[in-house]
PDB file of C-alpha atoms in Angstrom:
ATOM      1  CA  MET A1187      -1.132  46.284  49.233  1.00  0.00           C
ATOM      2  CA  ASN A1188       0.781  49.167  47.692  1.00  0.00           C
ATOM      3  CA  TYR A1189       0.248  50.975  44.414  1.00  0.00           C
ATOM      4  CA  VAL A1190       3.098  49.128  42.694  1.00  0.00           C
ATOM      5  CA  SER A1191       1.479  45.779  43.542  1.00  0.00           C
ATOM      6  CA  LEU A1192      -1.853  46.959  42.179  1.00  0.00           C
ATOM      7  CA  VAL A1193      -0.181  48.044  38.945  1.00  0.00           C
ATOM      8  CA  GLY A1194       1.540  44.664  38.670  1.00  0.00           C
ATOM      9  CA  ILE A1195      -1.754  42.819  39.094  1.00  0.00           C
ATOM     10  CA  ALA A1196      -3.402  45.048  36.502  1.00  0.00           C
ATOM     11  CA  LEU A1197      -0.616  44.397  34.018  1.00  0.00           C
ATOM     12  CA  LEU A1198      -0.797  40.662  34.653  1.00  0.00           C
ATOM     13  CA  ALA A1199      -4.556  40.667  34.133  1.00  0.00           C
ATOM     14  CA  THR A1200      -4.180  42.639  30.915  1.00  0.00           C
ATOM     15  CA  THR A1201      -1.515  40.269  29.621  1.00  0.00           C
ATOM     16  CA  THR A1202      -3.701  37.264  30.459  1.00  0.00           C
ATOM     17  CA  LEU A1203      -6.660  38.742  28.608  1.00  0.00           C
ATOM     18  CA  MET A1204      -4.527  39.590  25.586  1.00  0.00           C
ATOM     19  CA  ALA A1205      -3.148  36.051  25.505  1.00  0.00           C
ATOM     20  CA  GLN A1206      -6.686  34.765  24.957  1.00  0.00           C
ATOM     21  CA  ASN A1207      -6.820  36.250  21.474  1.00  0.00           C
ATOM     22  CA  PHE A1208      -4.599  36.428  18.413  1.00  0.00           C
ATOM     23  CA  ASN A1209      -1.845  39.007  18.632  1.00  0.00           C
ATOM     24  CA  GLY A1210       1.499  38.743  16.851  1.00  0.00           C
ATOM     25  CA  SER A1211       3.299  38.322  13.558  1.00  0.00           C
ATOM     26  CA  ASP A1212       6.158  36.521  11.835  1.00  0.00           C
ATOM     27  CA  ASP A1213       8.063  37.857   8.831  1.00  0.00           C
ATOM     28  CA  PHE A1214      10.217  34.696   8.694  1.00  0.00           C
ATOM     29  CA  SER A1215      13.452  36.680   8.848  1.00  0.00           C
ATOM     30  CA  ASP A1216      14.926  34.675  11.727  1.00  0.00           C
ATOM     31  CA  SER A1217      14.754  30.898  11.982  1.00  0.00           C
ATOM     32  CA  GLY A1218      15.154  30.923  15.755  1.00  0.00           C
ATOM     33  CA  THR A1219      12.262  33.310  16.257  1.00  0.00           C
ATOM     34  CA  SER A1220      10.044  31.370  13.881  1.00  0.00           C
ATOM     35  CA  ALA A1221      10.850  28.105  15.660  1.00  0.00           C
ATOM     36  CA  GLY A1222       9.351  29.594  18.811  1.00  0.00           C
ATOM     37  CA  ASN A1223       6.281  30.905  17.015  1.00  0.00           C
ATOM     38  CA  TRP A1224       5.019  27.668  15.487  1.00  0.00           C
ATOM     39  CA  THR A1225       4.249  24.066  16.332  1.00  0.00           C
ATOM     40  CA  ALA A1226       5.377  21.913  13.427  1.00  0.00           C
ATOM     41  CA  GLY A1227       3.157  19.049  12.380  1.00  0.00           C
ATOM     42  CA  ALA A1228       4.693  15.816  11.133  1.00  0.00           C
ATOM     43  CA  ALA A1229       5.270  15.663   7.386  1.00  0.00           C
ATOM     44  CA  THR A1230       3.078  13.085   5.699  1.00  0.00           C
ATOM     45  CA  GLY A1231       3.148  11.327   2.352  1.00  0.00           C
ATOM     46  CA  SER A1232       5.943  11.294  -0.218  1.00  0.00           C
ATOM     47  CA  GLY A1233       8.734  13.618  -1.331  1.00  0.00           C
ATOM     48  CA  ASN A1234      10.169  14.682   2.053  1.00  0.00           C
ATOM     49  CA  PRO A1235       8.111  17.883   2.227  1.00  0.00           C
ATOM     50  CA  ALA A1236       9.715  20.563   4.385  1.00  0.00           C
ATOM     51  CA  PHE A1237       9.333  24.134   5.589  1.00  0.00           C
ATOM     52  CA  THR A1238      12.525  26.185   5.773  1.00  0.00           C
ATOM     53  CA  VAL A1239      12.896  29.728   7.052  1.00  0.00           C
ATOM     54  CA  SER A1240      15.114  31.434   4.455  1.00  0.00           C
ATOM     55  CA  GLU A1241      16.687  34.259   6.440  1.00  0.00           C
ATOM     56  CA  GLY A1242      18.307  35.904   3.416  1.00  0.00           C
ATOM     57  CA  SER A1243      15.021  36.032   1.500  1.00  0.00           C
ATOM     58  CA  GLU A1244      12.950  36.528   4.679  1.00  0.00           C
ATOM     59  CA  ARG A1245      10.284  33.993   3.797  1.00  0.00           C
ATOM     60  CA  LEU A1246       9.047  30.503   4.630  1.00  0.00           C
ATOM     61  CA  ASP A1247       9.926  28.135   1.777  1.00  0.00           C
ATOM     62  CA  PHE A1248       8.042  24.919   1.019  1.00  0.00           C
ATOM     63  CA  THR A1249      10.259  22.329  -0.650  1.00  0.00           C
ATOM     64  CA  SER A1250       9.718  18.778  -1.841  1.00  0.00           C
ATOM     65  CA  ASP A1251      11.552  16.083  -3.741  1.00  0.00           C
ATOM     66  CA  ALA A1252      10.107  14.876  -7.028  1.00  0.00           C
ATOM     67  CA  ILE A1253       7.317  12.336  -6.560  1.00  0.00           C
ATOM     68  CA  THR A1254       5.673   9.934  -8.983  1.00  0.00           C
ATOM     69  CA  GLY A1255       2.174   8.612  -9.522  1.00  0.00           C
ATOM     70  CA  ASP A1256      -0.969   9.379  -7.550  1.00  0.00           C
ATOM     71  CA  ALA A1257       0.899  10.554  -4.470  1.00  0.00           C
ATOM     72  CA  ASN A1258       1.291  13.614  -2.311  1.00  0.00           C
ATOM     73  CA  GLY A1259       3.401  15.093   0.453  1.00  0.00           C
ATOM     74  CA  LYS A1260       2.142  17.718   2.897  1.00  0.00           C
ATOM     75  CA  LEU A1261       2.846  19.370   6.210  1.00  0.00           C
ATOM     76  CA  ASN A1262       1.601  22.183   8.420  1.00  0.00           C
ATOM     77  CA  TRP A1263       2.677  24.675  11.043  1.00  0.00           C
ATOM     78  CA  THR A1264       0.247  25.900  13.715  1.00  0.00           C
ATOM     79  CA  TRP A1265       0.686  29.340  15.293  1.00  0.00           C
ATOM     80  CA  SER A1266       1.617  28.718  18.946  1.00  0.00           C
ATOM     81  CA  VAL A1267       2.106  32.226  20.360  1.00  0.00           C
ATOM     82  CA  ASN A1268      -1.604  32.575  21.094  1.00  0.00           C
ATOM     83  CA  THR A1269      -5.019  31.448  19.917  1.00  0.00           C
ATOM     84  CA  GLY A1270      -8.127  33.221  18.681  1.00  0.00           C
ATOM     85  CA  SER A1271     -11.130  34.083  20.819  1.00  0.00           C
ATOM     86  CA  ILE A1272     -14.596  32.640  20.256  1.00  0.00           C
ATOM     87  CA  THR A1273     -16.204  35.771  21.725  1.00  0.00           C
ATOM     88  CA  GLU A1274     -14.055  38.626  20.368  1.00  0.00           C
ATOM     89  CA  ASP A1275     -13.091  39.778  16.862  1.00  0.00           C
ATOM     90  CA  TRP A1276      -9.828  38.676  15.273  1.00  0.00           C
ATOM     91  CA  SER A1277      -8.098  38.475  11.892  1.00  0.00           C
ATOM     92  CA  VAL A1278      -5.258  36.332  10.536  1.00  0.00           C
ATOM     93  CA  TYR A1279      -3.608  36.849   7.169  1.00  0.00           C
ATOM     94  CA  VAL A1280      -0.480  35.773   5.282  1.00  0.00           C
ATOM     95  CA  ASP A1281       1.235  36.208   1.919  1.00  0.00           C
ATOM     96  CA  PHE A1282       1.451  33.158  -0.345  1.00  0.00           C
ATOM     97  CA  GLY A1283       3.552  33.011  -3.502  1.00  0.00           C
ATOM     98  CA  PHE A1284       4.439  30.626  -6.317  1.00  0.00           C
ATOM     99  CA  ASN A1285       7.303  30.548  -8.787  1.00  0.00           C
ATOM    100  CA  ALA A1286       7.755  26.814  -9.369  1.00  0.00           C
ATOM    101  CA  THR A1287       7.751  25.045 -12.711  1.00  0.00           C
ATOM    102  CA  VAL A1288       5.277  22.198 -12.371  1.00  0.00           C
ATOM    103  CA  SER A1289       4.735  19.172 -14.585  1.00  0.00           C
ATOM    104  CA  ALA A1290       1.440  18.128 -16.138  1.00  0.00           C
ATOM    105  CA  GLY A1291      -0.623  16.491 -13.421  1.00  0.00           C
ATOM    106  CA  GLN A1292       1.209  18.269 -10.592  1.00  0.00           C
ATOM    107  CA  THR A1293      -0.398  20.795  -8.219  1.00  0.00           C
ATOM    108  CA  ILE A1294       1.086  22.779  -5.331  1.00  0.00           C
ATOM    109  CA  TYR A1295      -1.215  24.040  -2.579  1.00  0.00           C
ATOM    110  CA  TRP A1296      -0.924  26.646   0.156  1.00  0.00           C
ATOM    111  CA  ALA A1297      -3.698  27.031   2.737  1.00  0.00           C
ATOM    112  CA  LEU A1298      -4.499  29.174   5.762  1.00  0.00           C
ATOM    113  CA  THR A1299      -6.854  27.446   8.210  1.00  0.00           C
ATOM    114  CA  ALA A1300      -8.774  28.638  11.266  1.00  0.00           C
ATOM    115  CA  SER A1301      -9.990  25.668  13.316  1.00  0.00           C
ATOM    116  CA  ASN A1302     -12.006  25.110  16.467  1.00  0.00           C
ATOM    117  CA  SER A1303      -9.741  23.792  19.245  1.00  0.00           C
ATOM    118  CA  ASP A1304     -12.646  21.717  20.609  1.00  0.00           C
ATOM    119  CA  HIS A1305     -13.361  20.060  17.267  1.00  0.00           C
ATOM    120  CA  THR A1306     -10.514  20.305  14.747  1.00  0.00           C
ATOM    121  CA  ASN A1307     -12.842  18.852  12.096  1.00  0.00           C
ATOM    122  CA  ASN A1308     -14.663  22.167  12.390  1.00  0.00           C
ATOM    123  CA  HIS A1309     -12.629  24.685  10.431  1.00  0.00           C
ATOM    124  CA  VAL A1310     -12.515  27.244   7.648  1.00  0.00           C
ATOM    125  CA  TYR A1311      -9.637  27.423   5.209  1.00  0.00           C
ATOM    126  CA  ILE A1312      -8.674  29.456   2.191  1.00  0.00           C
ATOM    127  CA  ALA A1313      -6.500  27.675  -0.360  1.00  0.00           C
ATOM    128  CA  MET A1314      -4.389  28.701  -3.332  1.00  0.00           C
ATOM    129  CA  GLN A1315      -3.310  26.154  -5.948  1.00  0.00           C
ATOM    130  CA  TRP A1316      -0.627  26.332  -8.608  1.00  0.00           C
ATOM    131  CA  ASN A1317      -0.473  23.962 -11.576  1.00  0.00           C
ATOM    132  CA  SER A1318       0.173  23.867 -15.310  1.00  0.00           C
ATOM    133  CA  ALA A1319      -3.371  25.092 -15.977  1.00  0.00           C
ATOM    134  CA  SER A1320      -2.993  28.153 -13.737  1.00  0.00           C
ATOM    135  CA  GLY A1321      -1.635  30.340 -16.525  1.00  0.00           C
ATOM    136  CA  GLY A1322       0.702  32.227 -14.213  1.00  0.00           C
ATOM    137  CA  THR A1323      -1.905  33.047 -11.555  1.00  0.00           C
ATOM    138  CA  PRO A1324      -3.004  30.709  -8.753  1.00  0.00           C
ATOM    139  CA  GLU A1325      -6.627  29.688  -8.348  1.00  0.00           C
ATOM    140  CA  GLY A1326      -8.586  28.423  -5.392  1.00  0.00           C
ATOM    141  CA  GLY A1327     -11.288  29.330  -2.941  1.00  0.00           C
ATOM    142  CA  ALA A1328     -12.545  29.102   0.623  1.00  0.00           C
ATOM    143  CA  PHE A1329     -14.051  26.065   2.316  1.00  0.00           C
ATOM    144  CA  SER A1330     -15.728  25.243   5.613  1.00  0.00           C
ATOM    145  CA  SER A1331     -15.941  21.953   7.463  1.00  0.00           C
ATOM    146  CA  THR A1332     -18.402  21.048  10.209  1.00  0.00           C
ATOM    147  CA  ASN A1333     -18.026  17.621  11.795  1.00  0.00           C
ATOM    148  CA  GLY A1334     -15.829  16.653   8.863  1.00  0.00           C
ATOM    149  CA  VAL A1335     -18.354  17.586   6.175  1.00  0.00           C
ATOM    150  CA  GLU A1336     -16.686  20.046   3.796  1.00  0.00           C
ATOM    151  CA  THR A1337     -18.550  22.764   1.884  1.00  0.00           C
ATOM    152  CA  ALA A1338     -17.279  25.373  -0.553  1.00  0.00           C
ATOM    153  CA  ILE A1339     -18.162  28.839   0.692  1.00  0.00           C
ATOM    154  CA  GLY A1340     -16.415  30.565  -2.209  1.00  0.00           C
ATOM    155  CA  SER A1341     -14.725  28.855  -5.140  1.00  0.00           C
ATOM    156  CA  GLY A1342     -13.719  29.571  -8.718  1.00  0.00           C
ATOM    157  CA  VAL A1343     -11.383  32.372  -7.628  1.00  0.00           C
ATOM    158  CA  ASN A1344      -8.465  33.555  -9.747  1.00  0.00           C
ATOM    159  CA  PHE A1345      -6.146  35.348  -7.348  1.00  0.00           C
ATOM    160  CA  GLY A1346      -4.829  37.630 -10.081  1.00  0.00           C
ATOM    161  CA  ALA A1347      -1.124  37.422  -9.219  1.00  0.00           C
ATOM    162  CA  ALA A1348       1.460  34.766  -8.421  1.00  0.00           C
ATOM    163  CA  THR A1349       1.940  36.366  -4.988  1.00  0.00           C
ATOM    164  CA  GLY A1350      -0.889  37.724  -2.849  1.00  0.00           C
ATOM    165  CA  THR A1351      -2.402  37.814   0.621  1.00  0.00           C
ATOM    166  CA  VAL A1352      -5.185  35.634   2.005  1.00  0.00           C
ATOM    167  CA  GLY A1353      -7.021  36.348   5.227  1.00  0.00           C
ATOM    168  CA  ILE A1354      -9.648  35.006   7.623  1.00  0.00           C
ATOM    169  CA  THR A1355     -11.594  37.290   9.958  1.00  0.00           C
ATOM    170  CA  PHE A1356     -14.049  36.549  12.784  1.00  0.00           C
ATOM    171  CA  ARG A1357     -16.853  39.057  13.338  1.00  0.00           C
ATOM    172  CA  SER A1358     -18.042  38.115  16.801  1.00  0.00           C
ATOM    173  CA  SER A1359     -21.181  40.272  16.809  1.00  0.00           C
ATOM    174  CA  GLU A1360     -22.469  38.337  13.797  1.00  0.00           C
ATOM    175  CA  GLY A1361     -20.868  34.993  14.548  1.00  0.00           C
ATOM    176  CA  LEU A1362     -19.376  35.055  11.041  1.00  0.00           C
ATOM    177  CA  ILE A1363     -16.030  33.890   9.748  1.00  0.00           C
ATOM    178  CA  VAL A1364     -15.068  35.770   6.576  1.00  0.00           C
ATOM    179  CA  ALA A1365     -12.463  34.611   4.038  1.00  0.00           C
ATOM    180  CA  GLY A1366     -10.865  37.006   1.557  1.00  0.00           C
ATOM    181  CA  TYR A1367      -7.790  37.877  -0.473  1.00  0.00           C
ATOM    182  CA  ASP A1368      -5.762  40.847  -1.693  1.00  0.00           C
ATOM    183  CA  SER A1369      -3.970  40.192  -4.974  1.00  0.00           C
ATOM    184  CA  ASP A1370      -1.277  42.835  -4.391  1.00  0.00           C
ATOM    185  CA  GLY A1371      -0.804  42.294  -0.669  1.00  0.00           C
ATOM    186  CA  ALA A1372       0.307  45.272   1.379  1.00  0.00           C
ATOM    187  CA  VAL A1373       0.945  47.455  -1.689  1.00  0.00           C
ATOM    188  CA  GLY A1374      -1.296  50.491  -1.251  1.00  0.00           C
ATOM    189  CA  GLY A1375      -2.724  49.031   1.947  1.00  0.00           C
ATOM    190  CA  TYR A1376      -4.601  45.788   2.462  1.00  0.00           C
ATOM    191  CA  GLU A1377      -7.955  45.712   0.689  1.00  0.00           C
ATOM    192  CA  PHE A1378      -9.328  42.201   0.938  1.00  0.00           C
ATOM    193  CA  VAL A1379     -11.946  40.985  -1.500  1.00  0.00           C
ATOM    194  CA  GLU A1380     -14.470  38.787   0.249  1.00  0.00           C
ATOM    195  CA  ILE A1381     -14.629  35.227  -1.071  1.00  0.00           C
ATOM    196  CA  GLY A1382     -17.217  33.779   1.289  1.00  0.00           C
ATOM    197  CA  THR A1383     -18.629  33.731   4.806  1.00  0.00           C
ATOM    198  CA  PHE A1384     -19.409  30.975   7.278  1.00  0.00           C
ATOM    199  CA  ASP A1385     -21.841  31.025  10.212  1.00  0.00           C
ATOM    200  CA  ALA A1386     -19.751  29.697  13.095  1.00  0.00           C
ATOM    201  CA  THR A1387     -22.531  29.697  15.670  1.00  0.00           C
ATOM    202  CA  GLY A1388     -23.136  25.974  15.117  1.00  0.00           C
ATOM    203  CA  TRP A1389     -19.578  24.871  15.816  1.00  0.00           C
ATOM    204  CA  GLY A1390     -20.446  23.617  19.298  1.00  0.00           C
ATOM    205  CA  THR A1391     -17.671  25.431  21.121  1.00  0.00           C
ATOM    206  CA  SER A1392     -17.254  25.108  24.874  1.00  0.00           C
ATOM    207  CA  VAL A1393     -16.498  28.026  27.182  1.00  0.00           C
ATOM    208  CA  GLY A1394     -12.773  27.268  27.040  1.00  0.00           C
ATOM    209  CA  ALA A1395     -12.571  26.733  23.295  1.00  0.00           C
ATOM    210  CA  THR A1396     -10.240  28.809  21.148  1.00  0.00           C
ATOM    211  CA  VAL A1397      -9.322  29.093  17.468  1.00  0.00           C
ATOM    212  CA  LEU A1398      -6.088  27.754  15.990  1.00  0.00           C
ATOM    213  CA  ALA A1399      -4.370  29.283  12.930  1.00  0.00           C
ATOM    214  CA  THR A1400      -2.445  26.901  10.679  1.00  0.00           C
ATOM    215  CA  LEU A1401      -0.333  27.203   7.534  1.00  0.00           C
ATOM    216  CA  SER A1402      -0.362  24.137   5.265  1.00  0.00           C
ATOM    217  CA  ALA A1403       1.382  23.230   2.022  1.00  0.00           C
ATOM    218  CA  GLU A1404       1.086  20.220  -0.246  1.00  0.00           C
ATOM    219  CA  ASN A1405       2.722  18.824  -3.351  1.00  0.00           C
ATOM    220  CA  TRP A1406       0.337  16.502  -5.171  1.00  0.00           C
ATOM    221  CA  VAL A1407       1.074  14.561  -8.329  1.00  0.00           C
ATOM    222  CA  GLN A1408      -2.010  13.059  -9.921  1.00  0.00           C
ATOM    223  CA  SER A1409      -0.154  11.291 -12.711  1.00  0.00           C
ATOM    224  CA  GLY A1410       3.358  11.012 -14.128  1.00  0.00           C
ATOM    225  CA  THR A1411       6.354  12.419 -12.282  1.00  0.00           C
ATOM    226  CA  GLY A1412       6.162  15.799 -10.622  1.00  0.00           C
ATOM    227  CA  ASN A1413       9.042  18.232 -10.488  1.00  0.00           C
ATOM    228  CA  ALA A1414      10.953  18.863  -7.294  1.00  0.00           C
ATOM    229  CA  ILE A1415       9.975  22.072  -5.506  1.00  0.00           C
ATOM    230  CA  THR A1416      13.057  24.085  -4.593  1.00  0.00           C
ATOM    231  CA  ALA A1417      13.478  27.212  -2.438  1.00  0.00           C
ATOM    232  CA  GLY A1418      11.523  30.121  -3.897  1.00  0.00           C
ATOM    233  CA  GLY A1419       9.114  27.890  -5.798  1.00  0.00           C
ATOM    234  CA  ALA A1420       6.359  28.045  -3.177  1.00  0.00           C
ATOM    235  CA  PHE A1421       6.622  30.345  -0.175  1.00  0.00           C
ATOM    236  CA  ALA A1422       4.782  32.169   2.603  1.00  0.00           C
ATOM    237  CA  ASP A1423       5.590  35.484   4.239  1.00  0.00           C
ATOM    238  CA  ASN A1424       4.324  38.170   6.617  1.00  0.00           C
ATOM    239  CA  PHE A1425       1.980  36.119   8.779  1.00  0.00           C
ATOM    240  CA  THR A1426      -0.091  38.450  10.968  1.00  0.00           C
ATOM    241  CA  ALA A1427      -2.608  37.714  13.725  1.00  0.00           C
ATOM    242  CA  VAL A1428      -4.492  40.637  15.294  1.00  0.00           C
ATOM    243  CA  PRO A1429      -7.194  40.857  17.995  1.00  0.00           C
ATOM    244  CA  TYR A1430      -9.650  42.828  15.902  1.00  0.00           C
ATOM    245  CA  ASP A1431     -11.616  42.747  12.676  1.00  0.00           C
ATOM    246  CA  VAL A1432      -9.427  44.472  10.105  1.00  0.00           C
ATOM    247  CA  SER A1433     -12.547  45.880   8.425  1.00  0.00           C
ATOM    248  CA  SER A1434     -12.886  48.253  11.384  1.00  0.00           C
ATOM    249  CA  VAL A1435      -9.391  49.693  10.880  1.00  0.00           C
ATOM    250  CA  PRO A1436      -8.744  52.615   8.495  1.00  0.00           C
ATOM    251  CA  GLU A1437      -6.099  52.346   5.780  1.00  0.00           C
ATOM    252  CA  PRO A1438      -3.578  50.842   5.369  1.00  0.00           C
ATOM    253  CA  GLU A1439      -5.406  47.760   6.660  1.00  0.00           C
ATOM    254  CA  THR A1440      -8.893  47.912   5.188  1.00  0.00           C
ATOM    255  CA  PHE A1441     -10.935  44.801   4.588  1.00  0.00           C
ATOM    256  CA  ALA A1442     -13.012  46.009   1.646  1.00  0.00           C
ATOM    257  CA  VAL A1443     -15.783  43.645   0.674  1.00  0.00           C
ATOM    258  CA  GLY A1444     -15.696  43.362  -3.091  1.00  0.00           C
ATOM    259  CA  LEU A1445     -17.693  41.828  -5.868  1.00  0.00           C
ATOM    260  CA  GLY A1446     -16.719  40.671  -9.312  1.00  0.00           C
ATOM    261  CA  LEU A1447     -14.819  37.490  -8.511  1.00  0.00           C
ATOM    262  CA  ILE A1448     -13.553  35.886 -11.675  1.00  0.00           C
ATOM    263  CA  SER A1449     -15.705  32.800 -11.962  1.00  0.00           C
ATOM    264  CA  LEU A1450     -13.352  30.457 -13.719  1.00  0.00           C
ATOM    265  CA  GLY A1451     -14.388  27.406 -11.711  1.00  0.00           C
ATOM    266  CA  PHE A1452     -12.082  25.812  -9.221  1.00  0.00           C
ATOM    267  CA  VAL A1453      -9.774  23.432 -11.079  1.00  0.00           C
ATOM    268  CA  ALA A1454     -11.152  19.922 -10.955  1.00  0.00           C
ATOM    269  CA  THR A1455      -7.909  18.553  -9.635  1.00  0.00           C
ATOM    270  CA  ARG A1456      -8.493  20.135  -6.222  1.00  0.00           C
ATOM    271  CA  ARG A1457      -9.184  17.274  -3.973  1.00  0.00           C
ATOM    272  CA  ARG A1458     -10.675  17.075  -0.509  1.00  0.00           C
ATOM    273  CA  ARG A1459      -8.087  18.220   1.981  1.00  0.00           C
TER     274      ARG A1459
END
């Protein structure tokens, strides 16, 4: 076996190892590229909910027709380029934004979820909600689910701006999943405020298990008729998945654990997802 063959084997082994953890990004600037990066789940509920990659605006738009009564429409995209490790650090984060005019009784949700591939009922998600009570800034929190039993690990959060970044990190040495947000996104470097942590050691993962990253959006009308959501009203951008804990990286990507969350109480209209 010659040197070139040895190098080829080494590169193949390295690529295989890298593929076992998160590594990649999508700025939603090209619909063809994004189509290859995600597995689209079937839309459910009312209002023809849809995700559209807006190349001119370089973002992922969530749109929905107007819906009436106690009804909702939702859908999700799961990152398909790679999956997260259950033994090594990783971080996933994405920008969420709102600019829609909503009716009384209408709420729009965005969520970033990290789920166990062995047991999809075992997951952690961080959600932002936008409604007439939001006062121009979305509210929300972070939640864990084990065997389908959901628990708030950090709620009553005012995200401070209509557009911001949410993130989920796995610290393998501690077995912890950490959820956080940065109200001004990449401006000045990422500095995530910790919302809550979850001990993932009890998830019952097998040797071959991995972690899936999913973007979800929902239009829910509790009463009356909700407004249609048009392009630019609810959007995502700059999804990033990296094979390390961002807290170990110097600026501009620092995951600063912060205190002083604004305890406004998660709006009562948030329902079990």
